[in-house]
Amino acid sequence: MKPEPSFGQLHFLEKLNLVNYDPSVSPKIDPQIIRDNTRVPFKWRLCNFHYPSLTVQDVADFVYKAVEDGASGVFTYVCNGMCNSETVPKVHAFISACRTVERILNSERASRKDIG
């Protein structure tokens, strides 16, 4: 018997009448998979352990790509270990990219594809 794909549970989200979904963190799932397998809105998380390997531009691109791929929101956590000269500009890039997306979607009525 063929094993079920890692996203096989997504169809249950609609049956549960969920109004929002936090998929947590898994290397086996991404916004496109979620978008293509459920209509439940979801938020995409940038975890604190990702920041060290990302550039400022990577962080902004994370926001833009998540929105392009279907996330209804993005969020991050800031912890004590991130309060340093390398990470603070990245957190500012995250905030700035979120504000840019909000402005574009609300004012210019751009598509998600335009955001990406």
Backbone as JSON Lines, residues from 0, in Angstrom:
{"i":0,"aa":"M","n":[0.84,-1.18,0.0],"ca":[0.0,0.0,0.0],"c":[0.89,1.24,0.0]}
{"i":1,"aa":"K","n":[0.56,2.19,-0.85],"ca":[1.34,3.43,-0.98],"c":[1.06,4.33,0.23]}
{"i":2,"aa":"P","n":[2.12,4.88,0.86],"ca":[1.9,5.76,2.02],"c":[1.2,7.06,1.6]}
{"i":3,"aa":"E","n":[0.37,7.56,2.5],"ca":[-0.35,8.81,2.25],"c":[0.63,9.97,2.25]}
{"i":4,"aa":"P","n":[0.45,10.93,1.33],"ca":[1.36,12.09,1.34],"c":[1.25,12.85,2.65]}
{"i":5,"aa":"S","n":[2.28,13.62,2.98],"ca":[2.33,14.32,4.25],"c":[1.23,15.36,4.4]}
{"i":6,"aa":"F","n":[0.55,15.71,3.32],"ca":[-0.5,16.7,3.39],"c":[-1.9,16.08,3.26]}
{"i":7,"aa":"G","n":[-1.98,14.78,3.39],"ca":[-3.25,14.09,3.22],"c":[-4.33,14.48,4.21]}
{"i":8,"aa":"Q","n":[-3.95,15.08,5.32],"ca":[-4.91,15.48,6.35],"c":[-5.61,16.79,6.02]}
{"i":9,"aa":"L","n":[-5.12,17.55,5.05],"ca":[-5.65,18.89,4.81],"c":[-7.13,18.92,4.46]}
{"i":10,"aa":"H","n":[-7.63,17.89,3.8],"ca":[-9.06,17.9,3.44],"c":[-9.96,17.86,4.67]}
{"i":11,"aa":"F","n":[-9.45,17.4,5.8],"ca":[-10.25,17.36,7.03],"c":[-10.47,18.75,7.61]}
{"i":12,"aa":"L","n":[-9.62,19.71,7.29],"ca":[-9.75,21.05,7.86],"c":[-11.09,21.69,7.51]}
{"i":13,"aa":"E","n":[-11.53,21.52,6.28],"ca":[-12.83,22.06,5.87],"c":[-13.97,21.32,6.56]}
{"i":14,"aa":"K","n":[-13.84,20.02,6.71],"ca":[-14.88,19.23,7.38],"c":[-15.04,19.64,8.83]}
{"i":15,"aa":"L","n":[-13.96,20.15,9.43],"ca":[-14.0,20.61,10.81],"c":[-14.55,22.03,10.93]}
{"i":16,"aa":"N","n":[-14.81,22.66,9.79],"ca":[-15.29,24.04,9.75],"c":[-14.31,25.02,10.39]}
{"i":17,"aa":"L","n":[-13.03,24.77,10.21],"ca":[-12.02,25.7,10.71],"c":[-12.1,27.01,9.93]}
{"i":18,"aa":"V","n":[-11.84,28.09,10.61],"ca":[-11.87,29.4,9.96],"c":[-10.46,29.93,9.71]}
{"i":19,"aa":"N","n":[-9.45,29.28,10.29],"ca":[-8.07,29.68,10.11],"c":[-7.19,28.51,10.52]}
{"i":20,"aa":"Y","n":[-5.99,28.45,9.94],"ca":[-5.13,27.29,10.14],"c":[-3.68,27.74,10.28]}
{"i":21,"aa":"D","n":[-3.0,27.24,11.29],"ca":[-1.56,27.44,11.46],"c":[-0.91,26.09,11.21]}
{"i":22,"aa":"P","n":[-0.26,25.91,10.07],"ca":[0.29,24.6,9.73],"c":[1.55,24.22,10.5]}
{"i":23,"aa":"S","n":[2.05,25.1,11.36],"ca":[3.26,24.86,12.12],"c":[4.45,24.83,11.16]}
{"i":24,"aa":"V","n":[5.45,24.05,11.46],"ca":[6.67,24.04,10.66],"c":[6.97,22.61,10.25]}
{"i":25,"aa":"S","n":[7.11,22.4,8.97],"ca":[7.47,21.09,8.46],"c":[8.16,21.26,7.11]}
{"i":26,"aa":"P","n":[9.24,20.54,6.89],"ca":[9.88,20.62,5.58],"c":[9.08,19.91,4.5]}
{"i":27,"aa":"K","n":[8.01,19.21,4.89],"ca":[7.22,18.45,3.93],"c":[5.98,19.19,3.43]}
{"i":28,"aa":"I","n":[5.77,20.41,3.89],"ca":[4.59,21.16,3.49],"c":[4.98,22.61,3.23]}
{"i":29,"aa":"D","n":[4.32,23.22,2.28],"ca":[4.59,24.62,1.97],"c":[3.27,25.3,1.61]}
{"i":30,"aa":"P","n":[3.28,26.62,1.46],"ca":[2.03,27.33,1.18],"c":[1.3,26.84,-0.08]}
{"i":31,"aa":"Q","n":[2.05,26.45,-1.11],"ca":[1.39,25.98,-2.33],"c":[0.63,24.69,-2.07]}
{"i":32,"aa":"I","n":[1.2,23.8,-1.31],"ca":[0.53,22.53,-1.0],"c":[-0.75,22.81,-0.22]}
{"i":33,"aa":"I","n":[-0.65,23.69,0.76],"ca":[-1.83,24.0,1.57],"c":[-2.9,24.65,0.69]}
{"i":34,"aa":"R","n":[-2.51,25.67,-0.08],"ca":[-3.44,26.38,-0.97],"c":[-4.16,25.41,-1.91]}
{"i":35,"aa":"D","n":[-3.42,24.44,-2.44],"ca":[-3.98,23.52,-3.43],"c":[-4.81,22.4,-2.83]}
{"i":36,"aa":"N","n":[-4.79,22.24,-1.5],"ca":[-5.47,21.11,-0.89],"c":[-6.5,21.45,0.16]}
{"i":37,"aa":"T","n":[-6.72,22.74,0.42],"ca":[-7.79,23.16,1.31],"c":[-8.14,24.62,1.03]}
{"i":38,"aa":"R","n":[-9.37,24.97,1.34],"ca":[-9.8,26.37,1.18],"c":[-9.74,27.12,2.5]}
{"i":39,"aa":"V","n":[-9.3,26.46,3.55],"ca":[-9.21,27.1,4.86],"c":[-8.05,28.11,4.83]}
{"i":40,"aa":"P","n":[-8.31,29.38,5.2],"ca":[-7.23,30.36,5.24],"c":[-6.14,29.93,6.23]}
{"i":41,"aa":"F","n":[-4.91,30.23,5.88],"ca":[-3.8,29.84,6.75],"c":[-2.78,30.96,6.82]}
{"i":42,"aa":"K","n":[-2.03,30.93,7.9],"ca":[-0.93,31.88,8.1],"c":[0.38,31.1,8.03]}
{"i":43,"aa":"W","n":[1.39,31.75,7.48],"ca":[2.68,31.09,7.3],"c":[3.7,31.73,8.23]}
{"i":44,"aa":"R","n":[4.43,30.92,8.95],"ca":[5.31,31.36,10.04],"c":[6.78,31.34,9.63]}
{"i":45,"aa":"L","n":[7.48,32.42,9.95],"ca":[8.93,32.46,9.84],"c":[9.47,32.26,11.25]}
{"i":46,"aa":"C","n":[10.07,31.1,11.49],"ca":[10.53,30.76,12.84],"c":[11.87,31.42,13.16]}
{"i":47,"aa":"N","n":[12.08,31.6,14.44],"ca":[13.32,32.24,14.89],"c":[14.56,31.48,14.45]}
{"i":48,"aa":"F","n":[14.5,30.17,14.34],"ca":[15.69,29.41,13.96],"c":[16.02,29.53,12.48]}
{"i":49,"aa":"H","n":[15.13,30.13,11.68],"ca":[15.42,30.36,10.27],"c":[16.28,31.61,10.05]}
{"i":50,"aa":"Y","n":[16.14,32.59,10.92],"ca":[16.79,33.88,10.71],"c":[18.3,33.82,10.47]}
{"i":51,"aa":"P","n":[19.07,33.02,11.23],"ca":[20.52,33.04,11.02],"c":[20.96,32.69,9.59]}
{"i":52,"aa":"S","n":[20.21,31.84,8.92],"ca":[20.61,31.42,7.57],"c":[20.05,32.31,6.47]}
{"i":53,"aa":"L","n":[19.24,33.3,6.83],"ca":[18.61,34.17,5.84],"c":[19.27,35.54,5.79]}
{"i":54,"aa":"T","n":[19.27,36.13,4.6],"ca":[19.7,37.51,4.45],"c":[18.48,38.41,4.68]}
{"i":55,"aa":"V","n":[18.73,39.71,4.75],"ca":[17.63,40.67,4.87],"c":[16.67,40.5,3.68]}
{"i":56,"aa":"Q","n":[17.22,40.35,2.49],"ca":[16.38,40.17,1.3],"c":[15.61,38.85,1.34]}
{"i":57,"aa":"D","n":[16.24,37.8,1.84],"ca":[15.56,36.5,1.98],"c":[14.32,36.62,2.87]}
{"i":58,"aa":"V","n":[14.45,37.39,3.95],"ca":[13.33,37.56,4.88],"c":[12.18,38.27,4.17]}
{"i":59,"aa":"A","n":[12.48,39.35,3.47],"ca":[11.43,40.06,2.73],"c":[10.82,39.15,1.68]}
{"i":60,"aa":"D","n":[11.64,38.4,0.97],"ca":[11.14,37.48,-0.05],"c":[10.26,36.39,0.55]}
{"i":61,"aa":"F","n":[10.57,35.95,1.77],"ca":[9.74,34.97,2.46],"c":[8.31,35.49,2.56]}
{"i":62,"aa":"V","n":[8.17,36.75,2.95],"ca":[6.84,37.36,3.09],"c":[6.15,37.41,1.74]}
{"i":63,"aa":"Y","n":[6.82,37.95,0.74],"ca":[6.22,38.1,-0.59],"c":[5.82,36.76,-1.19]}
{"i":64,"aa":"K","n":[6.69,35.77,-1.07],"ca":[6.42,34.44,-1.64],"c":[5.27,33.75,-0.91]}
{"i":65,"aa":"A","n":[5.23,33.87,0.4],"ca":[4.13,33.25,1.15],"c":[2.78,33.81,0.73]}
{"i":66,"aa":"V","n":[2.73,35.12,0.54],"ca":[1.47,35.76,0.11],"c":[1.14,35.33,-1.31]}
{"i":67,"aa":"E","n":[2.13,35.34,-2.19],"ca":[1.9,34.9,-3.57],"c":[1.35,33.47,-3.6]}
{"i":68,"aa":"D","n":[1.88,32.62,-2.73],"ca":[1.51,31.21,-2.74],"c":[0.23,30.89,-1.98]}
{"i":69,"aa":"G","n":[-0.43,31.91,-1.42],"ca":[-1.74,31.67,-0.85],"c":[-1.94,31.93,0.62]}
{"i":70,"aa":"A","n":[-0.89,32.28,1.35],"ca":[-1.05,32.54,2.79],"c":[-1.94,33.76,2.99]}
{"i":71,"aa":"S","n":[-2.86,33.67,3.94],"ca":[-3.71,34.82,4.25],"c":[-3.01,35.76,5.22]}
{"i":72,"aa":"G","n":[-1.9,35.32,5.76],"ca":[-1.1,36.15,6.65],"c":[0.24,35.49,6.89]}
{"i":73,"aa":"V","n":[1.17,36.27,7.38],"ca":[2.48,35.77,7.78],"c":[2.77,36.28,9.18]}
{"i":74,"aa":"F","n":[3.57,35.54,9.92],"ca":[3.93,35.99,11.25],"c":[5.28,35.41,11.64]}
{"i":75,"aa":"T","n":[5.85,35.99,12.69],"ca":[7.13,35.53,13.2],"c":[7.13,35.72,14.71]}
{"i":76,"aa":"Y","n":[8.09,35.14,15.34],"ca":[8.3,35.32,16.76],"c":[9.67,35.94,16.96]}
{"i":77,"aa":"V","n":[9.78,36.8,17.92],"ca":[11.07,37.38,18.27],"c":[11.4,36.89,19.68]}
{"i":78,"aa":"C","n":[12.56,36.3,19.81],"ca":[12.99,35.81,21.12],"c":[14.29,36.5,21.51]}
{"i":79,"aa":"N","n":[14.66,36.35,22.73],"ca":[15.83,37.04,23.28],"c":[17.08,36.82,22.43]}
{"i":80,"aa":"G","n":[17.29,35.63,21.96],"ca":[18.48,35.31,21.17],"c":[18.55,36.04,19.83]}
{"i":81,"aa":"M","n":[17.47,36.68,19.45],"ca":[17.44,37.41,18.17],"c":[17.8,38.88,18.33]}
{"i":82,"aa":"C","n":[17.96,39.32,19.54],"ca":[18.24,40.74,19.8],"c":[19.72,41.01,19.63]}
{"i":83,"aa":"N","n":[20.15,41.0,18.38],"ca":[21.55,41.24,18.06],"c":[21.64,42.0,16.74]}
{"i":84,"aa":"S","n":[22.82,42.49,16.44],"ca":[23.0,43.35,15.27],"c":[22.8,42.63,13.94]}
{"i":85,"aa":"E","n":[22.89,41.31,13.93],"ca":[22.66,40.56,12.69],"c":[21.18,40.33,12.42]}
{"i":86,"aa":"T","n":[20.41,40.11,13.46],"ca":[19.01,39.71,13.28],"c":[18.04,40.88,13.29]}
{"i":87,"aa":"V","n":[18.31,41.92,14.03],"ca":[17.38,43.05,14.12],"c":[17.04,43.61,12.74]}
{"i":88,"aa":"P","n":[18.0,43.83,11.84],"ca":[17.63,44.33,10.51],"c":[16.73,43.35,9.73]}
{"i":89,"aa":"K","n":[16.87,42.08,10.01],"ca":[16.03,41.08,9.35],"c":[14.59,41.17,9.85]}
{"i":90,"aa":"V","n":[14.43,41.38,11.14],"ca":[13.09,41.54,11.7],"c":[12.45,42.81,11.14]}
{"i":91,"aa":"H","n":[13.24,43.86,11.02],"ca":[12.73,45.1,10.41],"c":[12.33,44.86,8.96]}
{"i":92,"aa":"A","n":[13.09,44.03,8.23],"ca":[12.74,43.7,6.85],"c":[11.42,42.93,6.8]}
{"i":93,"aa":"F","n":[11.21,42.04,7.77],"ca":[9.95,41.29,7.84],"c":[8.78,42.26,8.02]}
{"i":94,"aa":"I","n":[8.91,43.15,8.97],"ca":[7.84,44.13,9.24],"c":[7.6,45.01,8.02]}
{"i":95,"aa":"S","n":[8.66,45.49,7.42],"ca":[8.54,46.35,6.24],"c":[7.86,45.63,5.09]}
{"i":96,"aa":"A","n":[8.24,44.38,4.84],"ca":[7.63,43.61,3.76],"c":[6.14,43.39,4.04]}
{"i":97,"aa":"C","n":[5.79,43.13,5.29],"ca":[4.37,42.95,5.65],"c":[3.59,44.23,5.38]}
{"i":98,"aa":"R","n":[4.16,45.35,5.75],"ca":[3.48,46.64,5.5],"c":[3.35,46.91,4.0]}
{"i":99,"aa":"T","n":[4.37,46.56,3.24],"ca":[4.32,46.74,1.79],"c":[3.22,45.89,1.18]}
{"i":100,"aa":"V","n":[3.14,44.64,1.59],"ca":[2.09,43.74,1.08],"c":[0.71,44.29,1.43]}
{"i":101,"aa":"E","n":[0.54,44.71,2.66],"ca":[-0.76,45.25,3.07],"c":[-1.13,46.47,2.23]}
{"i":102,"aa":"R","n":[-0.18,47.36,2.03],"ca":[-0.44,48.57,1.24],"c":[-0.8,48.21,-0.2]}
{"i":103,"aa":"I","n":[-0.04,47.32,-0.78],"ca":[-0.29,46.94,-2.17],"c":[-1.64,46.27,-2.33]}
{"i":104,"aa":"L","n":[-1.95,45.32,-1.47],"ca":[-3.22,44.6,-1.58],"c":[-4.41,45.51,-1.31]}
{"i":105,"aa":"N","n":[-4.27,46.45,-0.38],"ca":[-5.39,47.33,-0.03],"c":[-5.53,48.52,-0.97]}
{"i":106,"aa":"S","n":[-4.44,49.08,-1.4],"ca":[-4.5,50.32,-2.17],"c":[-4.47,50.09,-3.67]}
{"i":107,"aa":"E","n":[-3.57,49.29,-4.1],"ca":[-3.34,49.14,-5.52],"c":[-4.12,47.97,-6.13]}
{"i":108,"aa":"R","n":[-4.73,47.2,-5.28],"ca":[-5.52,46.04,-5.72],"c":[-4.74,45.12,-6.64]}
{"i":109,"aa":"A","n":[-3.5,44.91,-6.29],"ca":[-2.65,43.99,-7.04],"c":[-3.04,42.55,-6.73]}
{"i":110,"aa":"S","n":[-2.64,41.65,-7.58],"ca":[-2.91,40.24,-7.35],"c":[-1.8,39.65,-6.48]}
{"i":111,"aa":"R","n":[-2.04,38.46,-5.99],"ca":[-1.02,37.75,-5.22],"c":[0.2,37.5,-6.09]}
{"i":112,"aa":"K","n":[-0.02,37.21,-7.35],"ca":[1.09,36.98,-8.27],"c":[1.95,38.22,-8.37]}
{"i":113,"aa":"D","n":[1.33,39.4,-8.39],"ca":[2.08,40.65,-8.44],"c":[2.95,40.82,-7.2]}
{"i":114,"aa":"I","n":[2.46,40.38,-6.06],"ca":[3.2,40.51,-4.81],"c":[4.48,39.67,-4.88]}
{"i":115,"aa":"G","n":[4.36,38.44,-5.38],"ca":[5.51,37.55,-5.46],"c":[6.55,38.07,-6.41]}
